[in-house]
Coordinates of C-alpha atoms and ligand atoms in Angstrom, one line a residue:
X159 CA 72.4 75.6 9.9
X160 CA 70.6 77.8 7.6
X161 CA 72.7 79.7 5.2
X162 CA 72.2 82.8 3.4
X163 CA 73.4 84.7 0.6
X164 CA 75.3 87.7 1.0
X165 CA 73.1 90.1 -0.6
X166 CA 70.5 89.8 2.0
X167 CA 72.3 88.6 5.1
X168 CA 69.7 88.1 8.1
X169 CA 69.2 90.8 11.0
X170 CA 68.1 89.2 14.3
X171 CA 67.7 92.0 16.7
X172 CA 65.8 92.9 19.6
X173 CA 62.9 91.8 18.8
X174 CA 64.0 88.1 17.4
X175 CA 62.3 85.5 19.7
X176 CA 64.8 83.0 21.7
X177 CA 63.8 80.0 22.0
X178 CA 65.1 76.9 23.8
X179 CA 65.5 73.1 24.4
X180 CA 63.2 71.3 26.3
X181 CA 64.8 68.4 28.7
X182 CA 62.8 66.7 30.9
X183 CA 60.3 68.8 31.1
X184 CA 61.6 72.0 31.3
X185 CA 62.5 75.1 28.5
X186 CA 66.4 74.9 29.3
X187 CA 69.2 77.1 27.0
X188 CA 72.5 75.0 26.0
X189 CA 74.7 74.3 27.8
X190 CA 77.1 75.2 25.3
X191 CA 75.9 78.8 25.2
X192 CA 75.3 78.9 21.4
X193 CA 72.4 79.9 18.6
X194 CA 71.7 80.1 15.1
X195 CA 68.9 81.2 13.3
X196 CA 66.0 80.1 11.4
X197 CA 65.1 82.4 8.2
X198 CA 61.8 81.9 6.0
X199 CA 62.5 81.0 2.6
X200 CA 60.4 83.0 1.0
X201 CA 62.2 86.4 2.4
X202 CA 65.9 85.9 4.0
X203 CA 65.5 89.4 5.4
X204 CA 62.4 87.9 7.6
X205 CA 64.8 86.2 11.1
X206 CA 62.3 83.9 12.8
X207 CA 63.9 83.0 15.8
X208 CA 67.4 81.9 17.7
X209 CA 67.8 78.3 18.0
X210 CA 69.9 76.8 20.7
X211 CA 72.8 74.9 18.9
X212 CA 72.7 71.7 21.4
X213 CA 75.7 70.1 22.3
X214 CA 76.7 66.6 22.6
X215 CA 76.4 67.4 26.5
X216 CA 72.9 68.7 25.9
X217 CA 71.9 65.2 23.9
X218 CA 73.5 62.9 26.9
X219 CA 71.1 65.5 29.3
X220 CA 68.1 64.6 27.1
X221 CA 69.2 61.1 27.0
X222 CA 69.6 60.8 30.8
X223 CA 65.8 62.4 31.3
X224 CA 64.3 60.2 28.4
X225 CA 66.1 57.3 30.6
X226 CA 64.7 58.4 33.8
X227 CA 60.9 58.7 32.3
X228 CA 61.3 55.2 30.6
X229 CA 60.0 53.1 33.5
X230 CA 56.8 54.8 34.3
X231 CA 55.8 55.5 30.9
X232 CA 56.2 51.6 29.9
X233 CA 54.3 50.8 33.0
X234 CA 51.3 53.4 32.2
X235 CA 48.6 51.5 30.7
X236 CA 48.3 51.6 26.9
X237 CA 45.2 52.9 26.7
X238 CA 46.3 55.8 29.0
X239 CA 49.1 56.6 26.9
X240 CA 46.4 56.7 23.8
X241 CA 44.1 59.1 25.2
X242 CA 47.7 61.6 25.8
X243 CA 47.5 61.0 22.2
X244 CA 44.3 61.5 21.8
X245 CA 44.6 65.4 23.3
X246 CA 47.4 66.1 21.0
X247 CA 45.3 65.7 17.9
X248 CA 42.8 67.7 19.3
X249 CA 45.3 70.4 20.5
X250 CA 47.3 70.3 17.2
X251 CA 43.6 70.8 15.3
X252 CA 42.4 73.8 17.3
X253 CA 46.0 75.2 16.5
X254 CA 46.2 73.8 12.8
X255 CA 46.2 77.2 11.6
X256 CA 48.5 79.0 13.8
X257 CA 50.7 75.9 12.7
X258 CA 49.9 75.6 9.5
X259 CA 50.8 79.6 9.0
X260 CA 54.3 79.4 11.0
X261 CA 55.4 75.9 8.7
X262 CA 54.5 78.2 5.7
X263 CA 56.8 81.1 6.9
X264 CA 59.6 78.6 7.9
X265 CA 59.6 75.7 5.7
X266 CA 58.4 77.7 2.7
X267 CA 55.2 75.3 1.1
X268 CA 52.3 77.1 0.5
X269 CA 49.9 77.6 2.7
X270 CA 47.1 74.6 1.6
X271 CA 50.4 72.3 1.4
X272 CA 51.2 73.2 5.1
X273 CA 47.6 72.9 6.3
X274 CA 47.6 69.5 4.8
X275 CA 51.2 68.3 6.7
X276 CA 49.8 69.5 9.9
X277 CA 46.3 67.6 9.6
X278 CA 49.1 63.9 8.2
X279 CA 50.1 65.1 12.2
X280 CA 46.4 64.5 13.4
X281 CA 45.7 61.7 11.0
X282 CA 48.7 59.5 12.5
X283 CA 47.9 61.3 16.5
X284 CA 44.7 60.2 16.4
X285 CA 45.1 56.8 14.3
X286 CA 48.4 55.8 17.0
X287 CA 45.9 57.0 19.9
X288 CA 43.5 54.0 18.9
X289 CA 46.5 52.2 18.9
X290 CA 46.5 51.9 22.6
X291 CA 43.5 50.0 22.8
X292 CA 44.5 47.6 20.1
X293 CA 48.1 46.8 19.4
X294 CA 47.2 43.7 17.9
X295 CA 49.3 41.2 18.9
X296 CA 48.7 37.1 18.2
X297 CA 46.5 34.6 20.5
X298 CA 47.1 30.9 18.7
X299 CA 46.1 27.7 19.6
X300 CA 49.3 25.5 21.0
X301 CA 50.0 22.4 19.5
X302 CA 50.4 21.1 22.8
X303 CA 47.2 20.5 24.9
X304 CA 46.7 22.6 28.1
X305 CA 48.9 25.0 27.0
X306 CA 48.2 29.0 26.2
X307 CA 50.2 30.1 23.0
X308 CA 50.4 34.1 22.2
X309 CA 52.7 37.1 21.0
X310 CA 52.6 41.0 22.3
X311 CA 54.4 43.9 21.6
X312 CA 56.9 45.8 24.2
X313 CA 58.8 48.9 24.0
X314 CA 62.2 48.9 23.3
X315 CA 63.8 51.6 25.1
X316 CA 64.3 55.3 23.9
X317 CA 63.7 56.1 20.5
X318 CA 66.2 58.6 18.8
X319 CA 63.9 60.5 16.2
X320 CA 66.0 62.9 13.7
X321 CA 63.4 64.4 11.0
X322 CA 63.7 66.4 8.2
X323 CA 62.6 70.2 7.3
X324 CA 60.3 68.9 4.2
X325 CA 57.4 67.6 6.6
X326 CA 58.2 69.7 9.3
X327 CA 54.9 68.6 11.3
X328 CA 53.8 65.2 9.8
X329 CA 57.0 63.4 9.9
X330 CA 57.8 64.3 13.7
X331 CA 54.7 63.1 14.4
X332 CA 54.7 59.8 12.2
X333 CA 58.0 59.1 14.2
X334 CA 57.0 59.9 17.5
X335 CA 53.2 59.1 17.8
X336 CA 54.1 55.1 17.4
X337 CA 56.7 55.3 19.4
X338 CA 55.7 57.1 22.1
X339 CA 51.8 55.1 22.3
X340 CA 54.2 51.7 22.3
X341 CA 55.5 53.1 25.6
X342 CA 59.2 54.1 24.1
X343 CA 60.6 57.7 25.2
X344 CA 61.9 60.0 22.9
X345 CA 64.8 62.5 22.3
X346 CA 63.8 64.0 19.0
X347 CA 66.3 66.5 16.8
X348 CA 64.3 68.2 14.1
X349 CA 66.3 69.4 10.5
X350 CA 68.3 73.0 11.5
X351 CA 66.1 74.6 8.4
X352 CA 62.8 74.1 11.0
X353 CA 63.5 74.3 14.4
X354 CA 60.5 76.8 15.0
X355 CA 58.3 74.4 13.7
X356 CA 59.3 71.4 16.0
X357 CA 59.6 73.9 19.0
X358 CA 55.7 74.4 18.6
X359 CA 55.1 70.6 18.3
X360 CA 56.9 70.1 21.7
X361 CA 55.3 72.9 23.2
X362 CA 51.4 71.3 21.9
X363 CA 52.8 67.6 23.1
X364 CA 53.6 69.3 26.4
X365 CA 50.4 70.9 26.7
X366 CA 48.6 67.4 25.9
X367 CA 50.0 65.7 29.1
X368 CA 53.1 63.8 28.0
X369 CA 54.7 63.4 31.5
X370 CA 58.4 65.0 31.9
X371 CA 61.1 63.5 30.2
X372 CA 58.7 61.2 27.8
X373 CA 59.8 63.8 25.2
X374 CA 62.9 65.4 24.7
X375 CA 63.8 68.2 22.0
X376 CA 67.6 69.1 20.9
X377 CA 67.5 71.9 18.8
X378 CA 71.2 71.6 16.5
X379 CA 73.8 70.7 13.7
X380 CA 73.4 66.8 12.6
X381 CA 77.3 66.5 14.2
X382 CA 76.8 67.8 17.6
X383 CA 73.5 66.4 18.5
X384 CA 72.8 63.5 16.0
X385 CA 75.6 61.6 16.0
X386 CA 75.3 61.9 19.7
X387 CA 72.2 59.7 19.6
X388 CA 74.0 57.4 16.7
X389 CA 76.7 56.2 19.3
X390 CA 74.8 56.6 22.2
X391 CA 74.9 52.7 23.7
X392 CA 71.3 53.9 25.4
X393 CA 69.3 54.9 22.6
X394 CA 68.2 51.7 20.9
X395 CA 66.0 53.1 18.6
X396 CA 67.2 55.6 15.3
X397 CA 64.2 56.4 13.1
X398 CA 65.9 59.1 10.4
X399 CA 64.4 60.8 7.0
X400 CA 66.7 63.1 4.9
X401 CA 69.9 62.1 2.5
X402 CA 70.8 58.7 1.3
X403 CA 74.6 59.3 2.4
X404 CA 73.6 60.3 6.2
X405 CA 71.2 57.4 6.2
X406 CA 74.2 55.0 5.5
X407 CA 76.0 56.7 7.9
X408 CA 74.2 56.4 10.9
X409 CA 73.2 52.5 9.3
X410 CA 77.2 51.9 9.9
X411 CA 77.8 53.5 12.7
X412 CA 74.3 52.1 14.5
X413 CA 75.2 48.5 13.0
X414 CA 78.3 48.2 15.5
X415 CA 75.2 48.3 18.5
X416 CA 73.3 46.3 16.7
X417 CA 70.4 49.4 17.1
X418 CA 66.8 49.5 15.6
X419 CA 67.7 52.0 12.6
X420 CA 64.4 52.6 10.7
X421 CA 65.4 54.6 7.6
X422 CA 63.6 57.1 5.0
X423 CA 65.9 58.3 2.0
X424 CA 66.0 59.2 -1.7
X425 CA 63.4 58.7 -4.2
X426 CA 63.2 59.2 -8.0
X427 CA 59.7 59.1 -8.9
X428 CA 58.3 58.3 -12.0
X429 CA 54.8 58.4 -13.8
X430 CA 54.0 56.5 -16.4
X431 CA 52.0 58.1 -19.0
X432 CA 50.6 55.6 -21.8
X433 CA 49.4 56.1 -25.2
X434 CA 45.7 55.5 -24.0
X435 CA 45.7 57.8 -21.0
X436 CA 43.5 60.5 -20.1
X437 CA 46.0 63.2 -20.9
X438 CA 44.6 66.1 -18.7
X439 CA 44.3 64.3 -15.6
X440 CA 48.1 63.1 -16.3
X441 CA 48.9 66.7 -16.3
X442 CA 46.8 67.6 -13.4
X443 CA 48.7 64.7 -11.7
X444 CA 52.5 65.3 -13.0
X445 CA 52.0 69.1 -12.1
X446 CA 51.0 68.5 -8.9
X447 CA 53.4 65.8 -7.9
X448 CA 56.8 67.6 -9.6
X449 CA 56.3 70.7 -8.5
X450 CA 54.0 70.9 -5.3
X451 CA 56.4 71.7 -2.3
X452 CA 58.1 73.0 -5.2
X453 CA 59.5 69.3 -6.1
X454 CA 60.8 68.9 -2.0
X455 CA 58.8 65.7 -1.3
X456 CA 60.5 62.2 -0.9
X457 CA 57.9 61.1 -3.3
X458 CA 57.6 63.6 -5.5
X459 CA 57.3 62.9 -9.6
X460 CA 61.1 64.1 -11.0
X461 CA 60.4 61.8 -13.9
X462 CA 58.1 60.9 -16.7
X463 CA 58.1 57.8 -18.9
X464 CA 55.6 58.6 -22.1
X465 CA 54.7 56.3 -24.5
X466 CA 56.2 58.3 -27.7
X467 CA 52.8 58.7 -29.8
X468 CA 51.6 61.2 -26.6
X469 CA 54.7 62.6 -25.5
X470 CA 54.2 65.9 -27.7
X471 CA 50.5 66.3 -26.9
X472 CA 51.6 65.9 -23.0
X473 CA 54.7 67.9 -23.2
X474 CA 52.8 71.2 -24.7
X475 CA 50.1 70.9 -22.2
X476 CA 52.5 70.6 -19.4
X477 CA 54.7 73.5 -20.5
X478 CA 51.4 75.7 -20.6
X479 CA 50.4 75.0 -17.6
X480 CA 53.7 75.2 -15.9
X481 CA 54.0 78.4 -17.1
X482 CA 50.7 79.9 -15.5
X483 CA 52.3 78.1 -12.2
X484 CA 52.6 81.8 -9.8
X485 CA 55.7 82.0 -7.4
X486 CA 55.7 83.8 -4.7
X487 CA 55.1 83.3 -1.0
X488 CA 53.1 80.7 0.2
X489 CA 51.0 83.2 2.8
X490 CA 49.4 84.2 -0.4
X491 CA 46.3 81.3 -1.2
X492 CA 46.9 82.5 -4.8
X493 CA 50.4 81.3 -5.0
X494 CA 51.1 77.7 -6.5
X495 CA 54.7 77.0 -5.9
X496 CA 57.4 78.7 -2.8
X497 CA 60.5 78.8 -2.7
X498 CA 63.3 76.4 -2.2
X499 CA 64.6 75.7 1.5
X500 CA 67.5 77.7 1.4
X501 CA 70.5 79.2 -1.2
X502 CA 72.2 75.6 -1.1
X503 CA 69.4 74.2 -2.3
X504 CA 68.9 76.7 -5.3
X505 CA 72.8 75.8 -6.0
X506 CA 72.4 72.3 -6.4
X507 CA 69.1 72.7 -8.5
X508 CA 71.3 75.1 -10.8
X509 CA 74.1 72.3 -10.9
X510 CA 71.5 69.9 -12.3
X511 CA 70.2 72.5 -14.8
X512 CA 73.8 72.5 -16.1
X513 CA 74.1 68.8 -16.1
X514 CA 70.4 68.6 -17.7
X515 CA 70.9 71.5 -20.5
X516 CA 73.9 68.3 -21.7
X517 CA 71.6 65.5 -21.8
X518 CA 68.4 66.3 -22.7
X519 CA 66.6 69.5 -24.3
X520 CA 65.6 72.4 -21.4
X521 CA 62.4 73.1 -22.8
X522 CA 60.9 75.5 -20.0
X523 CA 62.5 77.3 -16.9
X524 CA 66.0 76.4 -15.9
X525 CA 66.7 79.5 -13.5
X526 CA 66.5 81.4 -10.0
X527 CA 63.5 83.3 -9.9
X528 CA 64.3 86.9 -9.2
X529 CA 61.9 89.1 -10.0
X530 CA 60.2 91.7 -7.9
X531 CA 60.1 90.5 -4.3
X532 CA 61.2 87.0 -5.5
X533 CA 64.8 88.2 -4.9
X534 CA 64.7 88.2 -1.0
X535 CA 63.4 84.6 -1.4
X536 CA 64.9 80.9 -2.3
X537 CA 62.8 80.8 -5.7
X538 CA 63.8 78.8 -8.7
X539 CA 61.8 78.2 -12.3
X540 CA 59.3 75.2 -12.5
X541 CA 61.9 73.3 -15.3
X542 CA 61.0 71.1 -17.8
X543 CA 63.7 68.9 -19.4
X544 CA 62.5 66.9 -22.5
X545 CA 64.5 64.0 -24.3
X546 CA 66.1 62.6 -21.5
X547 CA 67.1 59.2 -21.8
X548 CA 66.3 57.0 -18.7
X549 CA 69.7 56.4 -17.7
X550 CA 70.9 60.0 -17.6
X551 CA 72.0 61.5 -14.3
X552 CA 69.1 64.0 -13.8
X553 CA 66.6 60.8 -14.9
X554 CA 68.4 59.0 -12.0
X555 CA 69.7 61.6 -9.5
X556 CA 67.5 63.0 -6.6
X557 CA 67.2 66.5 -7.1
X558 CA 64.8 67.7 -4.4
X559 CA 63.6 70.9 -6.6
X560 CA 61.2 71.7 -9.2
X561 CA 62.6 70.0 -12.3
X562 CA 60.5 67.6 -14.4
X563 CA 62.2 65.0 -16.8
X564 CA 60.7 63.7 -19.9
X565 CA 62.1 60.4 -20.9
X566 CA 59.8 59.1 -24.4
X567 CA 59.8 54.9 -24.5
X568 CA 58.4 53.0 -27.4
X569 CA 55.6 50.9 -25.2
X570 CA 54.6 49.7 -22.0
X571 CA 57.3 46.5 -21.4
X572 CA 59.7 49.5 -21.8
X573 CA 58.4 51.6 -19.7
X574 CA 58.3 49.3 -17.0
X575 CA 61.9 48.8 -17.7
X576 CA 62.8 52.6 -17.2
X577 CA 60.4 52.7 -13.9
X578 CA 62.5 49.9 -12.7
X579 CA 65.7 51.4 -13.4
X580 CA 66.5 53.0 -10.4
X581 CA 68.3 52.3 -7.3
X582 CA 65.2 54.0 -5.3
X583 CA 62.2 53.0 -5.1
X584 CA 59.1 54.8 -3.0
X585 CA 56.4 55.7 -5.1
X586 CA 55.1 55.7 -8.8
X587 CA 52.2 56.1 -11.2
X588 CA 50.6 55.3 -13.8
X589 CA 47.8 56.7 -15.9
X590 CA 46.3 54.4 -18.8
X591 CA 42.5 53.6 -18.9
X592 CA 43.5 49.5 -19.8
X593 CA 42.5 47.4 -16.7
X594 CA 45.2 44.5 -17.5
X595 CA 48.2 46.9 -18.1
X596 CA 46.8 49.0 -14.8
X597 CA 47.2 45.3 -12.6
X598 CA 50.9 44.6 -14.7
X599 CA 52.4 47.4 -13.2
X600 CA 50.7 47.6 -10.1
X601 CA 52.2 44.2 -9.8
X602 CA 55.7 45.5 -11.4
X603 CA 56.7 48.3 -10.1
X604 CA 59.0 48.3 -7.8
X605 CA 58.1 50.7 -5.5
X606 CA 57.0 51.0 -1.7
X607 CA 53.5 53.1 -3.2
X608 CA 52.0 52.7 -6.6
X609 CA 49.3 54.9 -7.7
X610 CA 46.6 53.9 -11.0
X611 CA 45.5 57.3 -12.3
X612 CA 46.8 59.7 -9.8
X613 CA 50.4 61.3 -9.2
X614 CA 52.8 60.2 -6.9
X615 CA 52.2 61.9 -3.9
X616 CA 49.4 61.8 -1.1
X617 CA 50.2 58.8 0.8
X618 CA 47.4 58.5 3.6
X619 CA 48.7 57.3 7.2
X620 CA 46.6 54.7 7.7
X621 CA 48.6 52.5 5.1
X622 CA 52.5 51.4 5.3
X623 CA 54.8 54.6 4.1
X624 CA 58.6 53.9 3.0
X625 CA 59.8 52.4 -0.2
X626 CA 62.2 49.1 -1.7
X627 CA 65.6 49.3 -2.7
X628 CA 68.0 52.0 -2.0
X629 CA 65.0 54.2 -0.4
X630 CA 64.7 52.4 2.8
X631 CA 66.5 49.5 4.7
X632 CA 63.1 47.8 4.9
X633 CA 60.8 49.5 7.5
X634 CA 57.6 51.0 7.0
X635 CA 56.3 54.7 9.0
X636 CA 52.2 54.8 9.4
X637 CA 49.7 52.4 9.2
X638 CA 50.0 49.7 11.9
X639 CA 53.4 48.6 10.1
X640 CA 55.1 51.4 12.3
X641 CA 54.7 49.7 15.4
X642 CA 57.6 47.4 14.2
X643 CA 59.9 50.3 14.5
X644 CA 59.4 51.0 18.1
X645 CA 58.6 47.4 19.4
X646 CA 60.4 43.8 20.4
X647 CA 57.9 40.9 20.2
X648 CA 57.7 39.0 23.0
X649 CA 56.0 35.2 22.4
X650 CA 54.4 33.7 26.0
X651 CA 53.4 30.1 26.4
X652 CA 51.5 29.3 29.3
X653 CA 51.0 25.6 30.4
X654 CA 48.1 24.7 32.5
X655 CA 48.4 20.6 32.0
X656 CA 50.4 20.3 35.3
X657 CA 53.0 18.0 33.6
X658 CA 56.1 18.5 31.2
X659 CA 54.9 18.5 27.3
X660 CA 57.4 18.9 25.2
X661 CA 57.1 20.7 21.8
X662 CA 57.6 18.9 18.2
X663 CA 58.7 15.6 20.4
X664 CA 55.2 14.8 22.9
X665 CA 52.7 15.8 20.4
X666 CA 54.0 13.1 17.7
X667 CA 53.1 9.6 16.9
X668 CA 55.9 7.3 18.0
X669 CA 57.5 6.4 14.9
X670 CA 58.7 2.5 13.7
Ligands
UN1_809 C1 57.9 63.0 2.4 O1 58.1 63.7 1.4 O2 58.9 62.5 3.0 O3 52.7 61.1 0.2 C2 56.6 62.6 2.9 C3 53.1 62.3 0.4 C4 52.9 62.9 1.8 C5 54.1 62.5 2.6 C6 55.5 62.8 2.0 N1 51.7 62.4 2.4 O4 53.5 63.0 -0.5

């Protein structure tokens, strides 16, 4: 739930909007009778809406009418379900700005930021509607004569989708639009921080046609209404982004079902800057990456690995630049950087500035930004560590805020070495103008998302999204790699020969 400071407690009154769960197709309240409020970050004193807090009987409700919609969803032709897809795009990009300005008073990102996270929604709507008429699955010749070999793709059931407050449009919508066009239902608990956000998602997805019960939304703490889903022996399916602790969590507890549990965690992202590099682009690309979304993206760039020659020519130009970066809130175009999600968040940045101003040399920012206005607000100082050695806990501990570590190396083999030295591993960069060291790393990094020349964010759906190591348990969101998430395979052989054949045996020349 969404805390708040008590300097500028919340006032929901009269005039605060309710808003409600929606269970097979209907707006219901919980059962359990309770709400809790959702605050923009940019002004605590601004109460968005009440929330219901769903219960664990509201879940098994949501559960029970995802269950009942399951078999004439998966029966619906593919294509059919596409073209529902296909009106949700358009719906979400006649509404992108009505959207794009509620994410910005909810989630906090600036305004530009949240336009682009609600047109990642459209991208992956209307890529997953064309989905429906492909779905590639494999038609190969049998080894047999007279005999049909291929593979398809089926649902698996109903998809438990539990998203974070970062991407409060695109990654609902990267969850659900595979598994929804694969012919999966859905009961989908968005992050407490946005539930305004995902309430208008539903509401679009409603308007677009899904039929009742095909999507499910429970509003609520990760306790009550998550773990619900976890041990639930009906939901299948567990797609989840947020922390690296609750990821293993539900992993555990979803191992002892043996469920489908596609997970999203940390990251520690690193750029590579190398002696050769163009060093203005690198700081276009590091500025952007560390401290867009005000360093709250999985992949954004917490780390960079400079050869030593240009580490004082890039540090002063990233300082100057950092310091012309304006805070405020993210309704005004002119601001860069918003403000953190909420007062926990600012906490645990100002518990890393601690642990930083130990390791390595604080060499611009390091505190909550108070001034004017700012007070009301979850702001904290675009920070700039320099020194750090790559083993230090703030060079290897996901901070989720705007602090930027500078770790010097003496050439490229080590530099690879410090990328490497992580126990994440989404996305990384490097900038260099040599060809052959550009293919090395593309080759060694290991990373889910390498980028030559650019920063470390801006994935595009159309390719595979999720990262090695401890960042992931293997699965992949966007591109057509998501469809493993929300599908079983099923392999048909058809034989026409009118006689048994038997496989590896009848096809063989007698031996001896
Ligand atoms: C995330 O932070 O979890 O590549 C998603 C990017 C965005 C998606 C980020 N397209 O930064």
């Amino acid at each position: 739930m969404t805390q708040t400071t008590e300097r500028s407690v919340p006032k929901a009154d009269a005039e605060t909007p309710t808003f409600k769960l929606f269970i097979a197709g209907e707006w219901v309240e919980s059962v359990g009778g309770q709400t809790f409020e959702s605050v923009n970050p940019a002004d605590r004193r601004d109460v968005i809406g009440r929330f219901q807090a769903g219960t664990k009987a509201d879940t098994a409700m949501a559960i029970k009418a995802a269950e009942m919609a399951l078999p004439r969803w998966k029966a619906t032709p593919a294509p059919k379900r596409g073209e529902i897809l296909y009106a949700f795009a358009e719906l979400m990009a006649r509404n992108k700005e009505r959207l794009s300005r509620a994410m910005t008073r909810e989630m906090g990102k600036v305004i530009a930021e949240a336009r682009g996270d609600v047109q990642e929604g459209i991208d992956i709507a209307y890529l997953m509607a064309g989905e429906g008429r492909r779905m590639f699955g494999d038609t190969v010749p049998s080894e047999l004569s007279d005999k049909w070999a291929m593979s398809i793709r089926q649902p698996i059931g109903i998809a438990g989708i539990i998203t974070p407050w970062n991407f409060p449009i695109a990654i609902p919508c990267w969850k659900m639009m595979p598994a929804l066009v694969t012919g999966n239902t859905v009961v989908f608990k968005p992050a407490s921080d946005t539930p305004h956000c995902a309430t208008l998602l539903v509401e679009l997805m409603a308007e677009a046609g899904f039929p009742p019960g095909v999507v499910n939304l429970v509003t609520g703490g990760g306790a009550e209404v998550g773990d619900a889903r976890v041990e639930s022996p009906d939901v299948p399916v567990i797609s989840f982004t947020g922390h690296s602790s609750t990821g293993k969590s539900i992993a555990e507890r979803a191992a002892k079902r043996l469920k489908r549990v596609s997970l999203e965690l940390g990251g520690k992202n690193g750029v590579v800057v190398l002696a050769d590099a163009d060093l203005d682009l690198a700081t276009d690309g590091i500025l952007w990456s560390a401290f867009g979304t005000t360093g709250q993206r999985c992949t954004a760039c917490s780390r960079v690995i400079v050869e030593k020659p240009v580490v004082e020519p890039l540090l002063e130009r990233l300082e100057r630049r950092a310091k012309g970066l304006r805070l405020g809130s993210g309704l005004d175009e002119a601001v860069d950087v918003g403000p953190l999600i909420n007062p926990a968040a600012v906490e645990k940045v100002g518990s890393y500035i601690e642990i930083g101003q130990v390791e390595g040399e604080l060499v611009l920012g390091g505190h909550p930004a108070t001034d004017g206005e700012l007070e009301h607000g979850n702001f904290f100082e675009p920070t700039i560590f320099a020194n750090v050695m790559p083993m230090d806990r703030i060079g290897q501990e996901e901070i989720f805020g705007p602090v930027l570590s500078i770790i010097p190396v003496d050439d490229f083999d080590a530099a690879i070495t410090a990328l490497n030295q992580t126990r994440y591993g989404l996305s990384a960069s490097i900038f260099t103008r040599d060809v052959n060291r550009a293919f090395r790393a593309m080759r060694d990094f290991e990373t889910g998302i390498v980028y030559v020349n650019a920063g470390t964010t801006g994935a595009e759906t159309h390719l595979p999204f999720g990262g090695w190591k401890e960042t992931g348990n293997g699965h992949r969101e966007a591109g057509h790699a998501a469809l493993d998430s929300y599908t079983e395979w099923k392999s048909i052989y058809v034989d026409f020969s009118g006689r048994l054949q038997r496989a590896q045996i009848d096809n063989q020349a007698a031996s001896g």
